[in-house]
Amino acid sequence: MIAFFDASALIYLLEGREPFAGRVRAELAAIERAHAGVRAAVSRLTWLECRVGPMTANDAAALARFDAFFTRPDLLWVELSRDVVELAAAVRVRHGLRTPDALQAASCLQLGPQHVLLTGDTAFQRLQGLNVSVLA
């Protein structure tokens, strides 16, 4: 099982603001109980979106927390390949998601239907076949 982090879920977790951080931790614990050896995955878009806030605020400590997560050796990266972008275009057309959300959905879908997208955004629930856990 792979837990794909949308930027909102990772921001909730690493910024530690409650109740959101607790929801992410609880969901990860539930997934781990059901599927031992859960792996984390992100896209380059997740990476970009998580870094913007700390960079804008000139918050070196927050940026270091995110960078520590993104340099984990066990982290899976879903690159924004031609296949991902093509699938994102189809998702955008069929489901009316904004481009960033369509790219995130396509990134998770590339991993396979059994994996879960962790997010704070309910818009992802419109996609049948995408296993979504809304944390907000």
Short mmCIF file of C-alpha atoms in Angstrom, two decimals:
data_model
loop_
_atom_site.label_atom_id
_atom_site.label_comp_id
_atom_site.label_asym_id
_atom_site.label_seq_id
_atom_site.Cartn_x
_atom_site.Cartn_y
_atom_site.Cartn_z
CA MET A 1 0.00 0.00 0.00
CA ILE A 2 1.21 3.47 -0.89
CA ALA A 3 -0.02 6.66 0.78
CA PHE A 4 0.26 9.43 -1.82
CA PHE A 5 0.46 12.84 -0.18
CA ASP A 6 -1.32 15.78 -1.73
CA ALA A 7 0.40 18.96 -0.57
CA SER A 8 -2.39 19.84 1.88
CA ALA A 9 -2.02 16.54 3.77
CA LEU A 10 1.74 16.86 4.01
CA ILE A 11 1.47 20.48 5.13
CA TYR A 12 -1.03 19.43 7.82
CA LEU A 13 1.34 16.72 9.02
CA LEU A 14 4.62 18.63 9.00
CA GLU A 15 3.30 21.96 10.27
CA GLY A 16 1.68 20.09 13.14
CA ARG A 17 -1.43 22.25 13.40
CA GLU A 18 -4.26 20.51 15.19
CA PRO A 19 -6.71 19.01 14.57
CA PHE A 20 -5.36 18.44 11.05
CA ALA A 21 -1.99 16.92 11.96
CA GLY A 22 -3.75 14.46 14.27
CA ARG A 23 -6.10 13.45 11.47
CA VAL A 24 -3.19 12.69 9.15
CA ARG A 25 -1.41 10.68 11.86
CA ALA A 26 -4.61 8.76 12.68
CA GLU A 27 -5.25 7.96 9.00
CA LEU A 28 -1.67 6.81 8.49
CA ALA A 29 -1.93 4.60 11.58
CA ALA A 30 -5.19 3.08 10.30
CA ILE A 31 -3.65 2.41 6.89
CA GLU A 32 -0.60 0.83 8.55
CA ARG A 33 -2.83 -1.43 10.67
CA ALA A 34 -4.63 -2.61 7.54
CA HIS A 35 -1.54 -2.80 5.30
CA ALA A 36 1.82 -3.38 6.96
CA GLY A 37 4.73 -1.63 5.33
CA VAL A 38 2.92 1.42 3.97
CA ARG A 39 5.14 3.58 1.78
CA ALA A 40 4.83 7.33 1.24
CA ALA A 41 4.74 8.92 -2.21
CA VAL A 42 4.69 12.46 -3.56
CA SER A 43 4.84 14.24 -6.88
CA ARG A 44 7.07 17.15 -7.82
CA LEU A 45 3.94 19.29 -7.53
CA THR A 46 3.62 18.29 -3.85
CA TRP A 47 7.25 19.27 -3.39
CA LEU A 48 6.70 22.65 -5.06
CA GLU A 49 3.52 23.48 -3.14
CA CYS A 50 4.99 22.52 0.24
CA ARG A 51 8.02 24.74 -0.23
CA VAL A 52 6.18 27.92 -1.29
CA GLY A 53 4.80 28.84 2.14
CA PRO A 54 8.09 28.52 4.06
CA MET A 55 10.00 30.27 1.27
CA THR A 56 7.50 33.15 1.18
CA ALA A 57 7.66 33.51 4.97
CA ASN A 58 11.44 33.13 4.94
CA ASP A 59 10.95 30.33 7.49
CA ALA A 60 14.16 28.31 7.33
CA ALA A 61 13.06 25.90 10.09
CA ALA A 62 9.82 24.98 8.29
CA LEU A 63 11.65 24.63 5.00
CA ALA A 64 14.16 22.30 6.69
CA ARG A 65 11.29 20.11 8.02
CA PHE A 66 9.88 19.75 4.52
CA ASP A 67 13.29 19.15 2.99
CA ALA A 68 14.00 16.43 5.56
CA PHE A 69 10.79 14.65 4.52
CA PHE A 70 11.54 15.03 0.81
CA THR A 71 15.02 13.57 1.17
CA ARG A 72 13.84 10.39 2.90
CA PRO A 73 15.41 7.45 1.05
CA ASP A 74 12.18 5.42 1.26
CA LEU A 75 10.04 8.16 -0.33
CA LEU A 76 8.54 7.29 -3.71
CA TRP A 77 8.48 10.04 -6.33
CA VAL A 78 5.84 10.11 -9.06
CA GLU A 79 7.32 12.25 -11.78
CA LEU A 80 5.10 14.44 -13.96
CA SER A 81 5.80 12.33 -17.02
CA ARG A 82 3.99 12.49 -20.33
CA ASP A 83 1.68 9.67 -19.18
CA VAL A 84 0.80 11.47 -15.96
CA VAL A 85 0.10 14.74 -17.78
CA GLU A 86 -2.01 12.95 -20.41
CA LEU A 87 -4.06 11.25 -17.69
CA ALA A 88 -4.37 14.58 -15.85
CA ALA A 89 -5.81 16.20 -18.97
CA ALA A 90 -8.44 13.44 -19.19
CA VAL A 91 -9.23 13.79 -15.48
CA ARG A 92 -9.55 17.57 -15.85
CA VAL A 93 -11.94 17.23 -18.80
CA ARG A 94 -14.09 14.48 -17.26
CA HIS A 95 -14.26 15.71 -13.69
CA GLY A 96 -13.65 19.46 -13.85
CA LEU A 97 -10.71 19.46 -11.45
CA ARG A 98 -8.28 22.35 -11.46
CA THR A 99 -5.00 21.55 -13.22
CA PRO A 100 -2.94 21.06 -10.02
CA ASP A 101 -5.57 18.71 -8.58
CA ALA A 102 -5.83 16.80 -11.87
CA LEU A 103 -2.03 16.35 -11.84
CA GLN A 104 -2.13 15.06 -8.26
CA ALA A 105 -5.00 12.66 -9.01
CA ALA A 106 -3.23 11.36 -12.10
CA SER A 107 -0.01 10.91 -10.13
CA CYS A 108 -1.80 8.77 -7.56
CA LEU A 109 -3.72 6.85 -10.21
CA GLN A 110 -0.41 5.97 -11.89
CA LEU A 111 0.45 4.01 -8.74
CA GLY A 112 -2.65 1.82 -9.11
CA PRO A 113 -6.20 1.80 -7.73
CA GLN A 114 -5.37 0.12 -4.41
CA HIS A 115 -3.29 3.05 -3.17
CA VAL A 116 -4.68 6.04 -1.28
CA LEU A 117 -4.52 9.78 -1.89
CA LEU A 118 -4.28 11.72 1.38
CA THR A 119 -5.70 15.21 0.99
CA GLY A 120 -7.60 18.04 2.60
CA ASP A 121 -9.54 18.71 -0.61
CA THR A 122 -12.99 17.16 -1.13
CA ALA A 123 -12.84 17.78 -4.91
CA PHE A 124 -10.89 14.54 -5.33
CA GLN A 125 -13.94 12.55 -4.25
CA ARG A 126 -15.50 13.19 -7.67
CA LEU A 127 -13.15 10.67 -9.26
CA GLN A 128 -14.45 7.13 -9.26
CA GLY A 129 -11.59 4.68 -9.02
CA LEU A 130 -9.42 7.01 -6.96
CA ASN A 131 -9.04 5.85 -3.36
CA VAL A 132 -9.27 9.16 -1.46
CA SER A 133 -8.94 9.95 2.23
CA VAL A 134 -10.12 13.50 2.95
CA LEU A 135 -8.51 14.73 6.14
CA ALA A 136 -10.15 18.14 6.61
#
